[in-house]
mmCIF file with all atom_site columns, C-alpha atoms and ligand atoms in Angstrom:
data_model
loop_
_atom_site.group_PDB
_atom_site.id
_atom_site.type_symbol
_atom_site.label_atom_id
_atom_site.label_alt_id
_atom_site.label_comp_id
_atom_site.label_asym_id
_atom_site.label_entity_id
_atom_site.label_seq_id
_atom_site.pdbx_PDB_ins_code
_atom_site.Cartn_x
_atom_site.Cartn_y
_atom_site.Cartn_z
_atom_site.occupancy
_atom_site.B_iso_or_equiv
_atom_site.pdbx_formal_charge
_atom_site.auth_seq_id
_atom_site.auth_comp_id
_atom_site.auth_asym_id
_atom_site.auth_atom_id
_atom_site.pdbx_PDB_model_num
ATOM   1   C  CA  . UNK A 1 1   ? 0.371   0.144   -0.315 1.00 0.00 ? 11  UNK A CA  1
ATOM   2   C  CA  . UNK A 1 2   ? 1.030   3.604   -0.786 1.00 0.00 ? 12  UNK A CA  1
ATOM   3   C  CA  . UNK A 1 3   ? 1.186   5.316   2.303  1.00 0.00 ? 13  UNK A CA  1
ATOM   4   C  CA  . UNK A 1 4   ? -0.499  8.687   2.251  1.00 0.00 ? 14  UNK A CA  1
ATOM   5   C  CA  . UNK A 1 5   ? -0.727  11.371  5.573  1.00 0.00 ? 15  UNK A CA  1
ATOM   6   C  CA  . UNK A 1 6   ? -3.289  12.770  6.988  1.00 0.00 ? 16  UNK A CA  1
ATOM   7   C  CA  . UNK A 1 7   ? -4.604  16.173  6.328  1.00 0.00 ? 17  UNK A CA  1
ATOM   8   C  CA  . UNK A 1 8   ? -3.367  18.872  9.523  1.00 0.00 ? 18  UNK A CA  1
ATOM   9   C  CA  . UNK A 1 9   ? -6.547  20.995  8.465  1.00 0.00 ? 19  UNK A CA  1
ATOM   10  C  CA  . UNK A 1 10  ? -8.300  18.178  9.407  1.00 0.00 ? 20  UNK A CA  1
ATOM   11  C  CA  . UNK A 1 11  ? -6.439  17.379  12.265 1.00 0.00 ? 21  UNK A CA  1
ATOM   12  C  CA  . UNK A 1 12  ? -6.929  20.640  13.587 1.00 0.00 ? 22  UNK A CA  1
ATOM   13  C  CA  . UNK A 1 13  ? -10.730 20.820  12.774 1.00 0.00 ? 23  UNK A CA  1
ATOM   14  C  CA  . UNK A 1 14  ? -11.070 17.670  14.791 1.00 0.00 ? 24  UNK A CA  1
ATOM   15  C  CA  . UNK A 1 15  ? -9.076  18.850  17.551 1.00 0.00 ? 25  UNK A CA  1
ATOM   16  C  CA  . UNK A 1 16  ? -11.220 22.021  18.130 1.00 0.00 ? 26  UNK A CA  1
ATOM   17  C  CA  . UNK A 1 17  ? -14.404 20.589  17.821 1.00 0.00 ? 27  UNK A CA  1
ATOM   18  C  CA  . UNK A 1 18  ? -13.424 17.899  20.275 1.00 0.00 ? 28  UNK A CA  1
ATOM   19  C  CA  . UNK A 1 19  ? -11.821 20.647  22.852 1.00 0.00 ? 29  UNK A CA  1
ATOM   20  C  CA  . UNK A 1 20  ? -14.678 22.464  23.043 1.00 0.00 ? 30  UNK A CA  1
ATOM   21  C  CA  . UNK A 1 21  ? -17.093 19.947  23.339 1.00 0.00 ? 31  UNK A CA  1
ATOM   22  C  CA  . UNK A 1 22  ? -15.293 18.407  25.912 1.00 0.00 ? 32  UNK A CA  1
ATOM   23  C  CA  . UNK A 1 23  ? -15.029 21.830  27.442 1.00 0.00 ? 33  UNK A CA  1
ATOM   24  C  CA  . UNK A 1 24  ? -13.688 21.634  31.950 1.00 0.00 ? 34  UNK A CA  1
ATOM   25  C  CA  . UNK A 1 25  ? -13.833 17.989  31.865 1.00 0.00 ? 35  UNK A CA  1
ATOM   26  C  CA  . UNK A 1 26  ? -11.005 17.244  33.456 1.00 0.00 ? 36  UNK A CA  1
ATOM   27  C  CA  . UNK A 1 27  ? -9.363  13.457  32.792 1.00 0.00 ? 37  UNK A CA  1
ATOM   28  C  CA  . UNK A 1 28  ? -10.469 11.020  35.690 1.00 0.00 ? 38  UNK A CA  1
ATOM   29  C  CA  . UNK A 1 29  ? -7.967  10.910  38.686 1.00 0.00 ? 39  UNK A CA  1
ATOM   30  C  CA  . UNK A 1 30  ? -6.293  14.431  37.334 1.00 0.00 ? 40  UNK A CA  1
ATOM   31  C  CA  . UNK A 1 31  ? -6.228  17.814  36.683 1.00 0.00 ? 41  UNK A CA  1
ATOM   32  C  CA  . UNK A 1 32  ? -5.133  17.485  33.329 1.00 0.00 ? 42  UNK A CA  1
ATOM   33  C  CA  . UNK A 1 33  ? -7.608  18.865  30.371 1.00 0.00 ? 43  UNK A CA  1
ATOM   34  C  CA  . UNK A 1 34  ? -9.527  15.615  28.790 1.00 0.00 ? 44  UNK A CA  1
ATOM   35  C  CA  . UNK A 1 35  ? -8.569  16.901  25.514 1.00 0.00 ? 45  UNK A CA  1
ATOM   36  C  CA  . UNK A 1 36  ? -5.249  15.452  26.512 1.00 0.00 ? 46  UNK A CA  1
ATOM   37  C  CA  . UNK A 1 37  ? -6.784  12.174  26.339 1.00 0.00 ? 47  UNK A CA  1
ATOM   38  C  CA  . UNK A 1 38  ? -8.023  11.590  22.518 1.00 0.00 ? 48  UNK A CA  1
ATOM   39  C  CA  . UNK A 1 39  ? -4.584  14.199  21.476 1.00 0.00 ? 49  UNK A CA  1
ATOM   40  C  CA  . UNK A 1 40  ? -2.832  10.954  23.442 1.00 0.00 ? 50  UNK A CA  1
ATOM   41  C  CA  . UNK A 1 41  ? -4.676  8.296   21.244 1.00 0.00 ? 51  UNK A CA  1
ATOM   42  C  CA  . UNK A 1 42  ? -4.466  10.342  17.980 1.00 0.00 ? 52  UNK A CA  1
ATOM   43  C  CA  . UNK A 1 43  ? -0.363  10.609  18.624 1.00 0.00 ? 53  UNK A CA  1
ATOM   44  C  CA  . UNK A 1 44  ? -0.535  6.463   19.037 1.00 0.00 ? 54  UNK A CA  1
ATOM   45  C  CA  . UNK A 1 45  ? -2.020  6.328   16.136 1.00 0.00 ? 55  UNK A CA  1
ATOM   46  C  CA  . UNK A 1 46  ? -0.229  8.820   13.717 1.00 0.00 ? 56  UNK A CA  1
ATOM   47  C  CA  . UNK A 1 47  ? 2.513   6.910   15.065 1.00 0.00 ? 57  UNK A CA  1
ATOM   48  C  CA  . UNK A 1 48  ? 1.081   3.378   14.275 1.00 0.00 ? 58  UNK A CA  1
ATOM   49  C  CA  . UNK A 1 49  ? 0.208   4.617   10.670 1.00 0.00 ? 59  UNK A CA  1
ATOM   50  C  CA  . UNK A 1 50  ? 3.132   4.969   10.266 1.00 0.00 ? 60  UNK A CA  1
ATOM   51  C  CA  . UNK A 1 51  ? 4.632   1.233   10.375 1.00 0.00 ? 61  UNK A CA  1
ATOM   52  C  CA  . UNK A 1 52  ? 1.329   -0.148  9.441  1.00 0.00 ? 62  UNK A CA  1
ATOM   53  C  CA  . UNK A 1 53  ? -0.200  2.386   6.281  1.00 0.00 ? 63  UNK A CA  1
ATOM   54  C  CA  . UNK A 1 54  ? -4.306  2.506   6.235  1.00 0.00 ? 64  UNK A CA  1
ATOM   55  C  CA  . UNK A 1 55  ? -6.481  3.632   3.188  1.00 0.00 ? 65  UNK A CA  1
ATOM   56  C  CA  . UNK A 1 56  ? -7.919  6.596   5.257  1.00 0.00 ? 66  UNK A CA  1
ATOM   57  C  CA  . UNK A 1 57  ? -5.736  7.802   7.378  1.00 0.00 ? 67  UNK A CA  1
ATOM   58  C  CA  . UNK A 1 58  ? -8.320  10.892  8.128  1.00 0.00 ? 68  UNK A CA  1
ATOM   59  C  CA  . UNK A 1 59  ? -10.884 9.049   8.955  1.00 0.00 ? 69  UNK A CA  1
ATOM   60  C  CA  . UNK A 1 60  ? -7.869  7.600   11.939 1.00 0.00 ? 70  UNK A CA  1
ATOM   61  C  CA  . UNK A 1 61  ? -7.325  11.045  12.997 1.00 0.00 ? 71  UNK A CA  1
ATOM   62  C  CA  . UNK A 1 62  ? -10.468 12.257  12.673 1.00 0.00 ? 72  UNK A CA  1
ATOM   63  C  CA  . UNK A 1 63  ? -12.174 9.242   14.910 1.00 0.00 ? 73  UNK A CA  1
ATOM   64  C  CA  . UNK A 1 64  ? -9.492  9.650   17.269 1.00 0.00 ? 74  UNK A CA  1
ATOM   65  C  CA  . UNK A 1 65  ? -9.684  12.973  18.180 1.00 0.00 ? 75  UNK A CA  1
ATOM   66  C  CA  . UNK A 1 66  ? -13.739 12.676  17.953 1.00 0.00 ? 76  UNK A CA  1
ATOM   67  C  CA  . UNK A 1 67  ? -14.083 9.136   19.351 1.00 0.00 ? 77  UNK A CA  1
ATOM   68  C  CA  . UNK A 1 68  ? -15.122 10.131  22.960 1.00 0.00 ? 78  UNK A CA  1
ATOM   69  C  CA  . UNK A 1 69  ? -17.460 13.213  21.868 1.00 0.00 ? 79  UNK A CA  1
ATOM   70  C  CA  . UNK A 1 70  ? -20.981 11.410  21.352 1.00 0.00 ? 80  UNK A CA  1
ATOM   71  C  CA  . UNK A 1 71  ? -20.232 9.081   24.938 1.00 0.00 ? 81  UNK A CA  1
ATOM   72  C  CA  . UNK A 1 72  ? -19.083 12.169  27.002 1.00 0.00 ? 82  UNK A CA  1
ATOM   73  C  CA  . UNK A 1 73  ? -20.632 15.228  25.765 1.00 0.00 ? 83  UNK A CA  1
ATOM   74  C  CA  . UNK A 1 74  ? -23.645 16.436  24.567 1.00 0.00 ? 84  UNK A CA  1
ATOM   75  C  CA  . UNK A 1 75  ? -22.262 15.962  20.662 1.00 0.00 ? 85  UNK A CA  1
ATOM   76  C  CA  . UNK A 1 76  ? -24.472 13.753  18.519 1.00 0.00 ? 86  UNK A CA  1
ATOM   77  C  CA  . UNK A 1 77  ? -23.827 11.743  15.954 1.00 0.00 ? 87  UNK A CA  1
ATOM   78  C  CA  . UNK A 1 78  ? -26.379 13.896  13.545 1.00 0.00 ? 88  UNK A CA  1
ATOM   79  C  CA  . UNK A 1 79  ? -23.808 16.703  14.543 1.00 0.00 ? 89  UNK A CA  1
ATOM   80  C  CA  . UNK A 1 80  ? -20.365 14.623  13.687 1.00 0.00 ? 90  UNK A CA  1
ATOM   81  C  CA  . UNK A 1 81  ? -22.230 13.552  10.386 1.00 0.00 ? 91  UNK A CA  1
ATOM   82  C  CA  . UNK A 1 82  ? -23.115 17.543  9.241  1.00 0.00 ? 92  UNK A CA  1
ATOM   83  C  CA  . UNK A 1 83  ? -19.471 18.686  10.316 1.00 0.00 ? 93  UNK A CA  1
ATOM   84  C  CA  . UNK A 1 84  ? -17.135 15.895  9.777  1.00 0.00 ? 94  UNK A CA  1
ATOM   85  C  CA  . UNK A 1 85  ? -19.162 13.190  7.229  1.00 0.00 ? 95  UNK A CA  1
ATOM   86  C  CA  . UNK A 1 86  ? -21.261 10.156  7.714  1.00 0.00 ? 96  UNK A CA  1
ATOM   87  C  CA  . UNK A 1 87  ? -17.778 7.313   7.533  1.00 0.00 ? 97  UNK A CA  1
ATOM   88  C  CA  . UNK A 1 88  ? -16.878 9.640   10.975 1.00 0.00 ? 98  UNK A CA  1
ATOM   89  C  CA  . UNK A 1 89  ? -20.114 10.114  12.932 1.00 0.00 ? 99  UNK A CA  1
ATOM   90  C  CA  . UNK A 1 90  ? -20.238 5.701   11.690 1.00 0.00 ? 100 UNK A CA  1
ATOM   91  C  CA  . UNK A 1 91  ? -17.082 5.252   13.139 1.00 0.00 ? 101 UNK A CA  1
ATOM   92  C  CA  . UNK A 1 92  ? -18.034 7.723   16.156 1.00 0.00 ? 102 UNK A CA  1
ATOM   93  C  CA  . UNK A 1 93  ? -20.774 5.895   17.603 1.00 0.00 ? 103 UNK A CA  1
ATOM   94  C  CA  . UNK A 1 94  ? -19.516 2.198   16.971 1.00 0.00 ? 104 UNK A CA  1
ATOM   95  C  CA  . UNK A 1 95  ? -16.683 4.011   19.228 1.00 0.00 ? 105 UNK A CA  1
ATOM   96  C  CA  . UNK A 1 96  ? -19.707 5.092   21.646 1.00 0.00 ? 106 UNK A CA  1
ATOM   97  C  CA  . UNK A 1 97  ? -21.351 2.902   24.142 1.00 0.00 ? 107 UNK A CA  1
ATOM   98  C  CA  . UNK A 1 98  ? -25.116 2.132   24.171 1.00 0.00 ? 108 UNK A CA  1
ATOM   99  C  CA  . UNK A 1 99  ? -26.331 3.448   27.036 1.00 0.00 ? 109 UNK A CA  1
ATOM   100 C  CA  . UNK A 1 100 ? -29.315 2.742   26.516 1.00 0.00 ? 110 UNK A CA  1
ATOM   101 C  CA  . UNK A 1 101 ? -27.882 -1.860  27.650 1.00 0.00 ? 111 UNK A CA  1
ATOM   102 C  CA  . UNK A 1 102 ? -27.517 -2.978  30.764 1.00 0.00 ? 112 UNK A CA  1
ATOM   103 C  CA  . UNK A 1 103 ? -23.299 -1.985  31.635 1.00 0.00 ? 113 UNK A CA  1
ATOM   104 C  CA  . UNK A 1 104 ? -21.997 -5.783  31.070 1.00 0.00 ? 114 UNK A CA  1
ATOM   105 C  CA  . UNK A 1 105 ? -23.537 -5.638  27.770 1.00 0.00 ? 115 UNK A CA  1
ATOM   106 C  CA  . UNK A 1 106 ? -21.703 -2.554  26.724 1.00 0.00 ? 116 UNK A CA  1
ATOM   107 C  CA  . UNK A 1 107 ? -18.726 -3.107  25.982 1.00 0.00 ? 117 UNK A CA  1
ATOM   108 C  CA  . UNK A 1 108 ? -18.705 -6.505  24.014 1.00 0.00 ? 118 UNK A CA  1
ATOM   109 C  CA  . UNK A 1 109 ? -21.863 -4.748  21.743 1.00 0.00 ? 119 UNK A CA  1
ATOM   110 C  CA  . UNK A 1 110 ? -19.439 -1.766  20.582 1.00 0.00 ? 120 UNK A CA  1
ATOM   111 C  CA  . UNK A 1 111 ? -17.124 -4.228  19.331 1.00 0.00 ? 121 UNK A CA  1
ATOM   112 C  CA  . UNK A 1 112 ? -19.495 -5.605  17.208 1.00 0.00 ? 122 UNK A CA  1
ATOM   113 C  CA  . UNK A 1 113 ? -20.443 -2.997  15.470 1.00 0.00 ? 123 UNK A CA  1
ATOM   114 C  CA  . UNK A 1 114 ? -16.683 -1.583  15.249 1.00 0.00 ? 124 UNK A CA  1
ATOM   115 C  CA  . UNK A 1 115 ? -16.043 -4.503  13.652 1.00 0.00 ? 125 UNK A CA  1
ATOM   116 C  CA  . UNK A 1 116 ? -18.221 -3.651  11.321 1.00 0.00 ? 126 UNK A CA  1
ATOM   117 C  CA  . UNK A 1 117 ? -16.512 -0.521  10.500 1.00 0.00 ? 127 UNK A CA  1
ATOM   118 C  CA  . UNK A 1 118 ? -13.193 -0.021  8.145  1.00 0.00 ? 128 UNK A CA  1
ATOM   119 C  CA  . UNK A 1 119 ? -10.035 -0.877  10.251 1.00 0.00 ? 129 UNK A CA  1
ATOM   120 C  CA  . UNK A 1 120 ? -8.987  2.440   10.457 1.00 0.00 ? 130 UNK A CA  1
ATOM   121 C  CA  . UNK A 1 121 ? -11.975 2.425   13.352 1.00 0.00 ? 131 UNK A CA  1
ATOM   122 C  CA  . UNK A 1 122 ? -10.480 -0.729  14.867 1.00 0.00 ? 132 UNK A CA  1
ATOM   123 C  CA  . UNK A 1 123 ? -7.220  1.389   15.779 1.00 0.00 ? 133 UNK A CA  1
ATOM   124 C  CA  . UNK A 1 124 ? -9.075  3.499   17.081 1.00 0.00 ? 134 UNK A CA  1
ATOM   125 C  CA  . UNK A 1 125 ? -10.348 1.238   20.033 1.00 0.00 ? 135 UNK A CA  1
ATOM   126 C  CA  . UNK A 1 126 ? -6.899  -0.178  20.480 1.00 0.00 ? 136 UNK A CA  1
ATOM   127 C  CA  . UNK A 1 127 ? -5.107  3.481   20.478 1.00 0.00 ? 137 UNK A CA  1
ATOM   128 C  CA  . UNK A 1 128 ? -7.792  4.207   22.683 1.00 0.00 ? 138 UNK A CA  1
ATOM   129 C  CA  . UNK A 1 129 ? -6.819  0.940   25.186 1.00 0.00 ? 139 UNK A CA  1
ATOM   130 C  CA  . UNK A 1 130 ? -2.850  1.560   24.763 1.00 0.00 ? 140 UNK A CA  1
ATOM   131 C  CA  . UNK A 1 131 ? -3.246  5.033   26.099 1.00 0.00 ? 141 UNK A CA  1
ATOM   132 C  CA  . UNK A 1 132 ? -5.585  4.066   29.034 1.00 0.00 ? 142 UNK A CA  1
ATOM   133 C  CA  . UNK A 1 133 ? -3.797  0.901   29.738 1.00 0.00 ? 143 UNK A CA  1
ATOM   134 C  CA  . UNK A 1 134 ? -0.494  3.569   30.937 1.00 0.00 ? 144 UNK A CA  1
ATOM   135 C  CA  . UNK A 1 135 ? -1.211  4.833   34.389 1.00 0.00 ? 145 UNK A CA  1
ATOM   136 C  CA  . UNK A 1 136 ? -4.864  3.174   36.320 1.00 0.00 ? 146 UNK A CA  1
ATOM   137 C  CA  . UNK A 1 137 ? -6.612  6.404   37.846 1.00 0.00 ? 147 UNK A CA  1
ATOM   138 C  CA  . UNK A 1 138 ? -5.060  6.203   41.710 1.00 0.00 ? 148 UNK A CA  1
ATOM   139 C  CA  . UNK A 1 139 ? -8.337  5.760   43.117 1.00 0.00 ? 149 UNK A CA  1
ATOM   140 C  CA  . UNK A 1 140 ? -9.263  2.612   41.102 1.00 0.00 ? 150 UNK A CA  1
ATOM   141 C  CA  . UNK A 1 141 ? -9.624  -0.677  43.634 1.00 0.00 ? 151 UNK A CA  1
ATOM   142 C  CA  . UNK A 1 142 ? -7.354  -4.060  42.676 1.00 0.00 ? 152 UNK A CA  1
ATOM   143 C  CA  . UNK A 1 143 ? -10.939 -5.323  41.399 1.00 0.00 ? 153 UNK A CA  1
ATOM   144 C  CA  . UNK A 1 144 ? -11.431 -2.433  39.184 1.00 0.00 ? 154 UNK A CA  1
ATOM   145 C  CA  . UNK A 1 145 ? -7.937  -2.389  37.627 1.00 0.00 ? 155 UNK A CA  1
ATOM   146 C  CA  . UNK A 1 146 ? -8.264  -6.570  37.458 1.00 0.00 ? 156 UNK A CA  1
ATOM   147 C  CA  . UNK A 1 147 ? -11.505 -6.195  35.383 1.00 0.00 ? 157 UNK A CA  1
ATOM   148 C  CA  . UNK A 1 148 ? -10.004 -3.616  33.329 1.00 0.00 ? 158 UNK A CA  1
ATOM   149 C  CA  . UNK A 1 149 ? -7.201  -6.181  32.636 1.00 0.00 ? 159 UNK A CA  1
ATOM   150 C  CA  . UNK A 1 150 ? -9.827  -8.821  30.759 1.00 0.00 ? 160 UNK A CA  1
ATOM   151 C  CA  . UNK A 1 151 ? -11.225 -6.193  29.164 1.00 0.00 ? 161 UNK A CA  1
ATOM   152 C  CA  . UNK A 1 152 ? -8.056  -5.250  27.502 1.00 0.00 ? 162 UNK A CA  1
ATOM   153 C  CA  . UNK A 1 153 ? -7.591  -8.522  26.336 1.00 0.00 ? 163 UNK A CA  1
ATOM   154 C  CA  . UNK A 1 154 ? -11.197 -8.813  24.999 1.00 0.00 ? 164 UNK A CA  1
ATOM   155 C  CA  . UNK A 1 155 ? -10.001 -5.643  22.940 1.00 0.00 ? 165 UNK A CA  1
ATOM   156 C  CA  . UNK A 1 156 ? -6.804  -7.013  21.505 1.00 0.00 ? 166 UNK A CA  1
ATOM   157 C  CA  . UNK A 1 157 ? -8.838  -10.390 21.078 1.00 0.00 ? 167 UNK A CA  1
ATOM   158 C  CA  . UNK A 1 158 ? -11.395 -8.835  18.933 1.00 0.00 ? 168 UNK A CA  1
ATOM   159 C  CA  . UNK A 1 159 ? -9.534  -6.096  17.196 1.00 0.00 ? 169 UNK A CA  1
ATOM   160 C  CA  . UNK A 1 160 ? -5.544  -7.066  17.223 1.00 0.00 ? 170 UNK A CA  1
ATOM   161 C  CA  . UNK A 1 161 ? -6.206  -8.002  13.425 1.00 0.00 ? 171 UNK A CA  1
ATOM   162 C  CA  . UNK A 1 162 ? -6.413  -4.515  12.377 1.00 0.00 ? 172 UNK A CA  1
ATOM   163 C  CA  . UNK A 1 163 ? -2.930  -3.599  13.494 1.00 0.00 ? 173 UNK A CA  1
ATOM   164 C  CA  . UNK A 1 164 ? 0.332   -5.610  14.239 1.00 0.00 ? 174 UNK A CA  1
ATOM   165 C  CA  . UNK A 1 165 ? 1.968   -2.644  15.761 1.00 0.00 ? 175 UNK A CA  1
ATOM   166 C  CA  . UNK A 1 166 ? -0.490  -1.443  18.148 1.00 0.00 ? 176 UNK A CA  1
ATOM   167 C  CA  . UNK A 1 167 ? -1.846  -5.154  19.247 1.00 0.00 ? 177 UNK A CA  1
ATOM   168 C  CA  . UNK A 1 168 ? 2.167   -6.492  20.020 1.00 0.00 ? 178 UNK A CA  1
ATOM   169 C  CA  . UNK A 1 169 ? 1.841   -2.479  21.343 1.00 0.00 ? 179 UNK A CA  1
ATOM   170 C  CA  . UNK A 1 170 ? -1.420  -3.645  23.728 1.00 0.00 ? 180 UNK A CA  1
ATOM   171 C  CA  . UNK A 1 171 ? -0.359  -6.779  24.446 1.00 0.00 ? 181 UNK A CA  1
ATOM   172 C  CA  . UNK A 1 172 ? 2.721   -5.710  25.127 1.00 0.00 ? 182 UNK A CA  1
ATOM   173 C  CA  . UNK A 1 173 ? 0.536   -2.443  27.875 1.00 0.00 ? 183 UNK A CA  1
ATOM   174 C  CA  . UNK A 1 174 ? -1.243  -5.616  28.989 1.00 0.00 ? 184 UNK A CA  1
ATOM   175 C  CA  . UNK A 1 175 ? 1.209   -7.549  30.491 1.00 0.00 ? 185 UNK A CA  1
ATOM   176 C  CA  . UNK A 1 176 ? 2.907   -4.706  32.329 1.00 0.00 ? 186 UNK A CA  1
ATOM   177 C  CA  . UNK A 1 177 ? -0.061  -3.232  33.268 1.00 0.00 ? 187 UNK A CA  1
ATOM   178 C  CA  . UNK A 1 178 ? -1.304  -2.650  37.262 1.00 0.00 ? 188 UNK A CA  1
ATOM   179 C  CA  . UNK A 1 179 ? 1.779   -3.637  38.703 1.00 0.00 ? 189 UNK A CA  1
ATOM   180 C  CA  . UNK A 1 180 ? 2.146   -1.206  41.702 1.00 0.00 ? 190 UNK A CA  1
HETATM 181 NI NI1 . NI  F 2 .   ? -11.233 7.079   24.923 1.00 0.00 ? 210 NI  F NI1 1
#
């Protein structure tokens, strides 16, 4: 595959939109502005795309920057479709848990919907979990940390085929996770 870069303009537009949507939210357990989280996810993804090229890097970076806007803010899937197009809106919708389902069923449902989307969307979910495995919030219990690790294995098994480099990254993070 010939390697194509992502558009800095589209990156910036998605970043500004996400920053405004997340407003004063903080990364849980920290004083960091929440928008630093999607930026970390986009950075993880951009690094991976240099090694594992994708056919639509713009879809990947926009979904990375916007991935929590529907789940965590008042932004609706329709708003994303109007502003960023149908493919980005579908990708973010798949990356968002369905709050009408029982809690235990939400991740499996989201993973099934992600698997119906292009590989770029699978890679966003892998990158998201890689970032979140870097440091459990300080207030989490051992039980919560164990559950998060089990869920990460589920994500790696369901989506790892999308990117060898991200699969290696998430498996390494899972091994190191929660060691205090
Ligand atoms: Ni996230």
